[in-house]
GROMACS .gro file of N, CA and C in nm:
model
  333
    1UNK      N    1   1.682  -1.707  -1.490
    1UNK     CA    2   1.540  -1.728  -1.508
    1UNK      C    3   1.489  -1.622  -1.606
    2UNK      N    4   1.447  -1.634  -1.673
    2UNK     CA    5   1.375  -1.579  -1.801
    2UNK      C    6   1.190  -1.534  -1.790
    3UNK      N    7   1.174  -1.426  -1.776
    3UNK     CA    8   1.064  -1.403  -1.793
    3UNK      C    9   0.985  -1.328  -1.927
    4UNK      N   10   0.874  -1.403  -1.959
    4UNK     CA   11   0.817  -1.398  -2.069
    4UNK      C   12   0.658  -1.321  -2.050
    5UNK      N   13   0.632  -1.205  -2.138
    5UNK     CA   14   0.499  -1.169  -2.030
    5UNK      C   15   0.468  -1.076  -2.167
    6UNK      N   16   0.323  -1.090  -2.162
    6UNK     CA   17   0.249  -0.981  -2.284
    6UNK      C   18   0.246  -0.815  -2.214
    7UNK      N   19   0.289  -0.809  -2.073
    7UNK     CA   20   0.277  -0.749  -2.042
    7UNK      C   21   0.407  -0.584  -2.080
    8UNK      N   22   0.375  -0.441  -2.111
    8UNK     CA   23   0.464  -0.391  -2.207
    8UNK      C   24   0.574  -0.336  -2.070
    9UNK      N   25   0.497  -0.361  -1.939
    9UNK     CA   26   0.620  -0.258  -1.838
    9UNK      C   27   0.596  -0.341  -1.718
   10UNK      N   28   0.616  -0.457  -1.710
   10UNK     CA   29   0.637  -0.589  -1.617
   10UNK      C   30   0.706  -0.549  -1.494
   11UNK      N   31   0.629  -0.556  -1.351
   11UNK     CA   32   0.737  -0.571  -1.255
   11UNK      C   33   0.684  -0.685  -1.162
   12UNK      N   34   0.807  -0.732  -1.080
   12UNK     CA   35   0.759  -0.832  -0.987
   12UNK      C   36   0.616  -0.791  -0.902
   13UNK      N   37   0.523  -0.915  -0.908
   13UNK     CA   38   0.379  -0.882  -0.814
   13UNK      C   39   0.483  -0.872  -0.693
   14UNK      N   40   0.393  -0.828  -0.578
   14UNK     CA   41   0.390  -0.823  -0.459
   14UNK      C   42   0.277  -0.901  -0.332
   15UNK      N   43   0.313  -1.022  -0.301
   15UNK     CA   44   0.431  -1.093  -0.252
   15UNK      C   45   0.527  -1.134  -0.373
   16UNK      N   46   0.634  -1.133  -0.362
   16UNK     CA   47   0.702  -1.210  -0.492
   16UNK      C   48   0.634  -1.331  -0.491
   17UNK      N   49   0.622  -1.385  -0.604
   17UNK     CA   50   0.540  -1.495  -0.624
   17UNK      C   51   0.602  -1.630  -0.757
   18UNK      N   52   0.669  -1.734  -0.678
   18UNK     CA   53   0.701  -1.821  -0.816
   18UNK      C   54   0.551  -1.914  -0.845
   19UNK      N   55   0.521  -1.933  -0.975
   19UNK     CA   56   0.400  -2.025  -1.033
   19UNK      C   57   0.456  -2.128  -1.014
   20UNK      N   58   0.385  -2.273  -1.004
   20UNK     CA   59   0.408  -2.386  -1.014
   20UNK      C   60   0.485  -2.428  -1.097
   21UNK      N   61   0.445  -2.389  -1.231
   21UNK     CA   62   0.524  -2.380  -1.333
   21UNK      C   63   0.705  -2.323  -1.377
   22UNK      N   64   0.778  -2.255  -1.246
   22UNK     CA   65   0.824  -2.239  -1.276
   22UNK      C   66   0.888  -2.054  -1.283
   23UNK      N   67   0.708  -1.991  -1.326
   23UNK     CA   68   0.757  -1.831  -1.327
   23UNK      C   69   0.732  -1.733  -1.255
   24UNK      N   70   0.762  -1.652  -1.285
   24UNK     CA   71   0.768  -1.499  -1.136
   24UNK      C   72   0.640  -1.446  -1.200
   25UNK      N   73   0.529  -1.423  -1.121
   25UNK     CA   74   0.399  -1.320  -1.128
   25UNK      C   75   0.476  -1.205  -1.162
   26UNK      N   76   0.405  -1.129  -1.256
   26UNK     CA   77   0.426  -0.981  -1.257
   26UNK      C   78   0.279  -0.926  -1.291
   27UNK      N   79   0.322  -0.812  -1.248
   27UNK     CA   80   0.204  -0.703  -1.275
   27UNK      C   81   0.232  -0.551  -1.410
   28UNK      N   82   0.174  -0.536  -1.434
   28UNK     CA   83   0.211  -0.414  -1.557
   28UNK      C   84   0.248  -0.293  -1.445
   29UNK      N   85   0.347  -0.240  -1.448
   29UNK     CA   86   0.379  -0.088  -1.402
   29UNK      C   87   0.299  -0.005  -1.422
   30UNK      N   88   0.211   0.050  -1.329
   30UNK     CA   89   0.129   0.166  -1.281
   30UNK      C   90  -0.005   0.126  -1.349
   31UNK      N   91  -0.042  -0.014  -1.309
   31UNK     CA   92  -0.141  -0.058  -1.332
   31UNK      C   93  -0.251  -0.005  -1.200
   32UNK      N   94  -0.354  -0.024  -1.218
   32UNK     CA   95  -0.450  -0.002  -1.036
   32UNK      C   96  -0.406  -0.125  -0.930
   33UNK      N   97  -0.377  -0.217  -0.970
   33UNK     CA   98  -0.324  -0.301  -0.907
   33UNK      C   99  -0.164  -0.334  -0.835
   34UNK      N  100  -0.108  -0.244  -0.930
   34UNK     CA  101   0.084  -0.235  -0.864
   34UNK      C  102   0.012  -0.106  -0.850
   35UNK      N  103  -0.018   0.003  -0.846
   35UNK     CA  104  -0.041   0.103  -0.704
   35UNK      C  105  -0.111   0.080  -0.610
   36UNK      N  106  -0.217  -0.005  -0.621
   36UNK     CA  107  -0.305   0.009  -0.482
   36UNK      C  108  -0.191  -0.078  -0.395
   37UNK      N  109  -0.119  -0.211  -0.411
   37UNK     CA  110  -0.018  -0.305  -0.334
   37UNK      C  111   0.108  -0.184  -0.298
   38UNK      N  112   0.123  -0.073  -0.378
   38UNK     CA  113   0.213   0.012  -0.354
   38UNK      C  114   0.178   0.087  -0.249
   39UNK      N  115   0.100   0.126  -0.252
   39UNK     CA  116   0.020   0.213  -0.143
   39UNK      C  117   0.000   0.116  -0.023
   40UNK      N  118  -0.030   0.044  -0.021
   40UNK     CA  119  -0.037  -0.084   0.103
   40UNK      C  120   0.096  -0.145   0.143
   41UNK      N  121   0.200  -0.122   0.035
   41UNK     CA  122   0.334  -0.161   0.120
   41UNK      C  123   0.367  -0.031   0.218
   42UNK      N  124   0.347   0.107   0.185
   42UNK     CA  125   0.382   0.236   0.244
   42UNK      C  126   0.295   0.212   0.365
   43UNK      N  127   0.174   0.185   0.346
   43UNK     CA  128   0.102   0.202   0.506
   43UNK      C  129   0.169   0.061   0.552
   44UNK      N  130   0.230  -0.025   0.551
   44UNK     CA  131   0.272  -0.146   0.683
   44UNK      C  132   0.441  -0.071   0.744
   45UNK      N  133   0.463   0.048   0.676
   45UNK     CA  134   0.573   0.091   0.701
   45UNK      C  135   0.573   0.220   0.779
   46UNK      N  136   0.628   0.231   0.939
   46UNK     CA  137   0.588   0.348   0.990
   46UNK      C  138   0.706   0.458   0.920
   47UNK      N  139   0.674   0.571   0.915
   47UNK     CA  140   0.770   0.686   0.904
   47UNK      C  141   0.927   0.665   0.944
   48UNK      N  142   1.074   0.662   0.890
   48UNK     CA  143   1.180   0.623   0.930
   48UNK      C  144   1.209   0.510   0.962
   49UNK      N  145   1.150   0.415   0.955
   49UNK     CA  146   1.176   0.229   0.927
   49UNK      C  147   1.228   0.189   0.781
   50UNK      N  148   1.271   0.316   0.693
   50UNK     CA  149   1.319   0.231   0.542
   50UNK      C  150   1.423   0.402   0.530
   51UNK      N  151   1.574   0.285   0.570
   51UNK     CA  152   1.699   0.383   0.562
   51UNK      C  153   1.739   0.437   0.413
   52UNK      N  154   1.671   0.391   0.345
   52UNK     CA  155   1.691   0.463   0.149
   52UNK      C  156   1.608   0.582   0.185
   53UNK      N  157   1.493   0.620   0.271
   53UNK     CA  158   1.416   0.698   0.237
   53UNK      C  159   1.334   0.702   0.382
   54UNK      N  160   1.380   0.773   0.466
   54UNK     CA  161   1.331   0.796   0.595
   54UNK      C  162   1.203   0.851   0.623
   55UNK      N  163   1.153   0.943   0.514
   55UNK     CA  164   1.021   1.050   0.489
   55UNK      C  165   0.940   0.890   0.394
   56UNK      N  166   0.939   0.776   0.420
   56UNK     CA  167   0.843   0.691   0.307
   56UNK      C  168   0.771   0.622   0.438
   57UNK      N  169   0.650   0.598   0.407
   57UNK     CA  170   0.564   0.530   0.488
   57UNK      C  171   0.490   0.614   0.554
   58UNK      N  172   0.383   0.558   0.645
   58UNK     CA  173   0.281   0.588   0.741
   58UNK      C  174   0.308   0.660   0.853
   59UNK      N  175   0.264   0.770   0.891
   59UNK     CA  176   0.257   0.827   1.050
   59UNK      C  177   0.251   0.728   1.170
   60UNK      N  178   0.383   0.745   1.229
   60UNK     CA  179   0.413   0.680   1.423
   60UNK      C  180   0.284   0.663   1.449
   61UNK      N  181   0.199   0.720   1.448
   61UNK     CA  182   0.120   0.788   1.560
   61UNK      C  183  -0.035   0.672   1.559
   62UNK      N  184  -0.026   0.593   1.454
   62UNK     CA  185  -0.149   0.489   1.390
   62UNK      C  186  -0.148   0.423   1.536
   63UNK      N  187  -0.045   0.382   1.578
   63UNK     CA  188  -0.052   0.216   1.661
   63UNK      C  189  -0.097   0.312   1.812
   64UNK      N  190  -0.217   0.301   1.853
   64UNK     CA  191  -0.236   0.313   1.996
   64UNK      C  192  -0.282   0.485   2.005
   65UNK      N  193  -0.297   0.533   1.904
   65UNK     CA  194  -0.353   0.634   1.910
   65UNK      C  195  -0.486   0.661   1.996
   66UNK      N  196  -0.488   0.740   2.097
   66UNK     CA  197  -0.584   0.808   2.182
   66UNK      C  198  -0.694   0.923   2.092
   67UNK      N  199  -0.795   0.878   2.069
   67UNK     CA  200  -0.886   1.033   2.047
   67UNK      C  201  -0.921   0.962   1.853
   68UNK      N  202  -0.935   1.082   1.778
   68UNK     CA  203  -0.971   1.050   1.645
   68UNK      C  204  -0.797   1.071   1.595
   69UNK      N  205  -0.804   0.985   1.450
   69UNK     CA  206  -0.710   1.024   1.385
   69UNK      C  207  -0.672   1.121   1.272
   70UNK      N  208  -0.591   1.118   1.274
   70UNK     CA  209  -0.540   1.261   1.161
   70UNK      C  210  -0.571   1.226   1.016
   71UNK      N  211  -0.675   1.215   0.954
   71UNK     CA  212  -0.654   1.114   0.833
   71UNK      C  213  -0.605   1.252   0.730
   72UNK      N  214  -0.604   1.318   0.759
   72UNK     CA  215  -0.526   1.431   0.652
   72UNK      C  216  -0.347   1.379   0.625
   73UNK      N  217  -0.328   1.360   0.798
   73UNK     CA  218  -0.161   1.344   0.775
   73UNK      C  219  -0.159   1.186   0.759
   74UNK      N  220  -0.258   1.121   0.741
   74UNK     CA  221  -0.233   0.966   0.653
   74UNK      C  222  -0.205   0.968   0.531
   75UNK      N  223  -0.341   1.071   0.464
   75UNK     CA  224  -0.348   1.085   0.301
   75UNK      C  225  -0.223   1.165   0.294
   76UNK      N  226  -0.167   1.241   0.367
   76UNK     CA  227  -0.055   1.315   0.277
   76UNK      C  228   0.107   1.212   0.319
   77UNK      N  229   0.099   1.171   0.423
   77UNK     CA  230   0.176   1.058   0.404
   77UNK      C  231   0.178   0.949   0.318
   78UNK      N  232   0.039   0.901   0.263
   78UNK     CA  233   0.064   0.830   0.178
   78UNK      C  234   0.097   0.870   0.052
   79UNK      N  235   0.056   0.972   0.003
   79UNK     CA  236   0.100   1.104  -0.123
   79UNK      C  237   0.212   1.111  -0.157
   80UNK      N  238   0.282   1.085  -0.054
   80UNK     CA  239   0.435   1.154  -0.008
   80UNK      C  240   0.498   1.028  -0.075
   81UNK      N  241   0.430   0.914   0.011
   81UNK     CA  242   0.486   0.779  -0.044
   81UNK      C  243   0.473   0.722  -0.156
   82UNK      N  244   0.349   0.709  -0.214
   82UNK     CA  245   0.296   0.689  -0.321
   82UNK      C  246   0.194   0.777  -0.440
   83UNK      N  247   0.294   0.883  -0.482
   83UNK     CA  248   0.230   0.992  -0.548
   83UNK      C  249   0.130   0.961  -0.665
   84UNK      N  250   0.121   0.787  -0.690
   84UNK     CA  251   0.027   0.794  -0.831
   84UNK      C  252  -0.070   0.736  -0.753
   85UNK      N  253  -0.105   0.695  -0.631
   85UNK     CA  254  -0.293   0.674  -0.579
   85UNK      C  255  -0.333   0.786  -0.577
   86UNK      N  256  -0.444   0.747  -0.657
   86UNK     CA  257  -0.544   0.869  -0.587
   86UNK      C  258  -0.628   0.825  -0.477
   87UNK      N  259  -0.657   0.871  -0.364
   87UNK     CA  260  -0.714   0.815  -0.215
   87UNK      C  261  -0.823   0.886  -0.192
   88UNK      N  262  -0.875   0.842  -0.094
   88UNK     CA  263  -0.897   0.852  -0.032
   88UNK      C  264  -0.924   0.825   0.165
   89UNK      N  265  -0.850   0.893   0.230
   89UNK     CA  266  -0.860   0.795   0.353
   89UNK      C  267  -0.994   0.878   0.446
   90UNK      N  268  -1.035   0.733   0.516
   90UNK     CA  269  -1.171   0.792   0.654
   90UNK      C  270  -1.139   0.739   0.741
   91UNK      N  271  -1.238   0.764   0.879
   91UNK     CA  272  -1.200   0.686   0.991
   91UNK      C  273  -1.346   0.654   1.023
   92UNK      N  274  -1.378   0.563   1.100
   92UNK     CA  275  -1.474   0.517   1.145
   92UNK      C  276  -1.398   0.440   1.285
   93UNK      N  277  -1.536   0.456   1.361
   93UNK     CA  278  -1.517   0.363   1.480
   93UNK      C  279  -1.577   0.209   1.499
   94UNK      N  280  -1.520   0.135   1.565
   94UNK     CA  281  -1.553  -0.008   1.543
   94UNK      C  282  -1.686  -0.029   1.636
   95UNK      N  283  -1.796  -0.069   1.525
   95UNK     CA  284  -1.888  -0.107   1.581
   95UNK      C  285  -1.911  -0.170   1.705
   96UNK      N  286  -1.802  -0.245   1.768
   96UNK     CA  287  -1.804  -0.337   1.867
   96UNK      C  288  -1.735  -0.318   2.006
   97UNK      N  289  -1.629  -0.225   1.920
   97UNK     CA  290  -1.514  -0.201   2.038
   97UNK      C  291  -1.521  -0.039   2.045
   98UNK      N  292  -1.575   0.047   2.150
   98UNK     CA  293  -1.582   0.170   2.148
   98UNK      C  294  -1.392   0.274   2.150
   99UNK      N  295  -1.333   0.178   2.200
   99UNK     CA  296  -1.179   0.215   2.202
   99UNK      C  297  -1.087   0.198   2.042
  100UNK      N  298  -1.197   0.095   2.002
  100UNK     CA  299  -1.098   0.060   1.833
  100UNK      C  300  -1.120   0.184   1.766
  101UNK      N  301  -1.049   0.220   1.619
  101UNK     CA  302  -1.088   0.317   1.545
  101UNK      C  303  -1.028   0.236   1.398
  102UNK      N  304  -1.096   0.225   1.311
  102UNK     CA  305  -1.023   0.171   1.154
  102UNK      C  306  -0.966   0.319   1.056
  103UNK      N  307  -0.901   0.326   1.046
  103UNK     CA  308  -0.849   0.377   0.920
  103UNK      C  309  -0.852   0.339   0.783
  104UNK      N  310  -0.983   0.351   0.681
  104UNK     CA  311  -0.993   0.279   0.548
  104UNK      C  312  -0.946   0.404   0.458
  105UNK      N  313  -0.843   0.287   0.364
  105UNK     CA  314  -0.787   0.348   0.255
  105UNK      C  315  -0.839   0.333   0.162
  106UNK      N  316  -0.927   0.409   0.095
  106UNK     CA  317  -0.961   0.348  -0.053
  106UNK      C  318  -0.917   0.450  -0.178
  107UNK      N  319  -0.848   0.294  -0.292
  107UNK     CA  320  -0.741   0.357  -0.362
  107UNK      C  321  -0.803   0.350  -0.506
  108UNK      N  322  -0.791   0.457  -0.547
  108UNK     CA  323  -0.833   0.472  -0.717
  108UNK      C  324  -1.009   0.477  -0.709
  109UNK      N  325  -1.061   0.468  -0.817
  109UNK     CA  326  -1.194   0.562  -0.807
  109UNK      C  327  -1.217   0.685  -0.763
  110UNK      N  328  -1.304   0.751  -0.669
  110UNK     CA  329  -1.333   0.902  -0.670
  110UNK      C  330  -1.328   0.957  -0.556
  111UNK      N  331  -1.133   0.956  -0.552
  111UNK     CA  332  -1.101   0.980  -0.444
  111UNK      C  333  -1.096   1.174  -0.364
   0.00000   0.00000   0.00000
Protein backbone atom coordinates (compact mmCIF):
# COMPACT_ATOMS: atom_id res chain seq x y z
CA UNK A 1 0.00 0.00 0.00
CA UNK A 2 1.42 3.22 -1.03
CA UNK A 3 0.93 6.32 0.69
CA UNK A 4 0.80 9.65 -0.94
CA UNK A 5 0.51 12.83 1.36
CA UNK A 6 1.57 16.70 1.02
CA UNK A 7 2.33 16.13 4.25
CA UNK A 8 6.63 16.61 4.83
CA UNK A 9 6.83 14.07 8.19
CA UNK A 10 3.60 11.76 7.82
CA UNK A 11 2.70 9.30 10.53
CA UNK A 12 -0.20 6.97 10.94
CA UNK A 13 -3.41 9.07 12.67
CA UNK A 14 -4.47 7.51 15.73
CA UNK A 15 -7.07 5.29 15.59
CA UNK A 16 -5.36 3.81 12.53
CA UNK A 17 -7.70 4.77 10.07
CA UNK A 18 -8.31 3.24 6.30
CA UNK A 19 -10.46 6.02 3.94
CA UNK A 20 -13.08 4.62 1.86
CA UNK A 21 -11.01 5.20 -0.77
CA UNK A 22 -8.59 2.98 -0.02
CA UNK A 23 -5.84 5.15 2.21
CA UNK A 24 -4.25 5.30 5.69
CA UNK A 25 -5.04 8.89 7.54
CA UNK A 26 -1.92 10.44 8.58
CA UNK A 27 -1.09 13.27 10.55
CA UNK A 28 2.24 15.54 10.15
CA UNK A 29 4.81 14.56 13.02
CA UNK A 30 4.71 16.89 15.98
CA UNK A 31 1.84 18.56 14.71
CA UNK A 32 -0.74 19.88 17.90
CA UNK A 33 -2.74 17.22 16.82
CA UNK A 34 -0.21 13.93 16.80
CA UNK A 35 0.82 15.35 20.34
CA UNK A 36 -2.28 16.13 21.96
CA UNK A 37 -3.57 12.02 20.63
CA UNK A 38 0.04 11.32 21.99
CA UNK A 39 -0.51 12.59 25.21
CA UNK A 40 -4.01 10.88 25.38
CA UNK A 41 -2.58 7.52 24.35
CA UNK A 42 -0.03 7.91 27.65
CA UNK A 43 -2.96 8.84 29.97
CA UNK A 44 -5.27 5.43 28.88
CA UNK A 45 -2.01 3.71 29.91
CA UNK A 46 -1.35 3.11 33.68
CA UNK A 47 2.44 3.19 34.76
CA UNK A 48 4.13 -0.49 33.80
CA UNK A 49 1.33 -1.79 31.38
CA UNK A 50 3.80 -1.13 28.16
CA UNK A 51 6.89 -3.79 28.55
CA UNK A 52 9.21 -1.51 25.88
CA UNK A 53 8.99 1.12 28.51
CA UNK A 54 7.66 0.46 32.02
CA UNK A 55 8.21 4.34 33.33
CA UNK A 56 5.47 5.43 30.06
CA UNK A 57 2.00 6.28 30.99
CA UNK A 58 -0.24 7.60 33.81
CA UNK A 59 -0.03 7.16 37.69
CA UNK A 60 -1.84 3.63 39.37
CA UNK A 61 -3.28 5.74 41.62
CA UNK A 62 -6.15 7.71 38.98
CA UNK A 63 -8.74 4.71 39.21
CA UNK A 64 -10.52 4.96 42.72
CA UNK A 65 -8.51 7.41 44.24
CA UNK A 66 -9.73 8.61 47.82
CA UNK A 67 -9.20 12.48 48.73
CA UNK A 68 -7.80 15.12 45.90
CA UNK A 69 -5.42 14.12 43.26
CA UNK A 70 -1.81 14.61 42.68
CA UNK A 71 -2.06 16.57 39.47
CA UNK A 72 1.68 17.47 39.78
CA UNK A 73 2.55 13.63 39.53
CA UNK A 74 -0.01 13.48 36.41
CA UNK A 75 1.73 16.48 34.64
CA UNK A 76 5.09 15.00 35.33
CA UNK A 77 3.98 11.65 34.30
CA UNK A 78 2.72 12.84 31.37
CA UNK A 79 6.18 14.91 30.67
CA UNK A 80 7.89 11.81 31.25
CA UNK A 81 5.66 10.28 28.57
CA UNK A 82 5.18 12.81 26.24
CA UNK A 83 7.96 15.46 26.48
CA UNK A 84 6.66 17.77 23.47
CA UNK A 85 2.95 18.77 25.26
CA UNK A 86 2.98 21.51 26.86
CA UNK A 87 0.04 20.96 29.70
CA UNK A 88 -1.50 21.72 31.67
CA UNK A 89 -3.38 19.41 34.21
CA UNK A 90 -6.42 20.51 37.08
CA UNK A 91 -8.81 18.80 39.08
CA UNK A 92 -12.20 19.73 39.73
CA UNK A 93 -14.99 17.98 41.43
CA UNK A 94 -18.09 16.70 39.71
CA UNK A 95 -20.81 18.91 40.02
CA UNK A 96 -23.23 16.09 40.65
CA UNK A 97 -21.41 13.39 42.25
CA UNK A 98 -19.62 14.71 45.50
CA UNK A 99 -17.31 11.32 45.44
CA UNK A 100 -16.36 11.87 41.51
CA UNK A 101 -13.23 14.02 40.86
CA UNK A 102 -12.20 14.84 36.84
CA UNK A 103 -8.76 15.22 35.98
CA UNK A 104 -8.64 17.81 32.79
CA UNK A 105 -5.73 17.75 30.59
CA UNK A 106 -5.35 20.61 28.54
CA UNK A 107 -2.72 20.30 25.82
CA UNK A 108 -0.88 23.11 23.97
CA UNK A 109 -1.83 26.78 24.50
CA UNK A 110 -0.78 28.44 27.90
CA UNK A 111 0.07 25.76 29.67
Amino acid sequence: MRIRTLLSNPHFSHPFTIRPNGRVEVVEQDSPEEVATCTAIALRYPVGSREADPTFGRPLNLSFAKGPIDVEAVAAAITHSEPRAPIKVTEELDEFEAALRKVNVLVGGEA
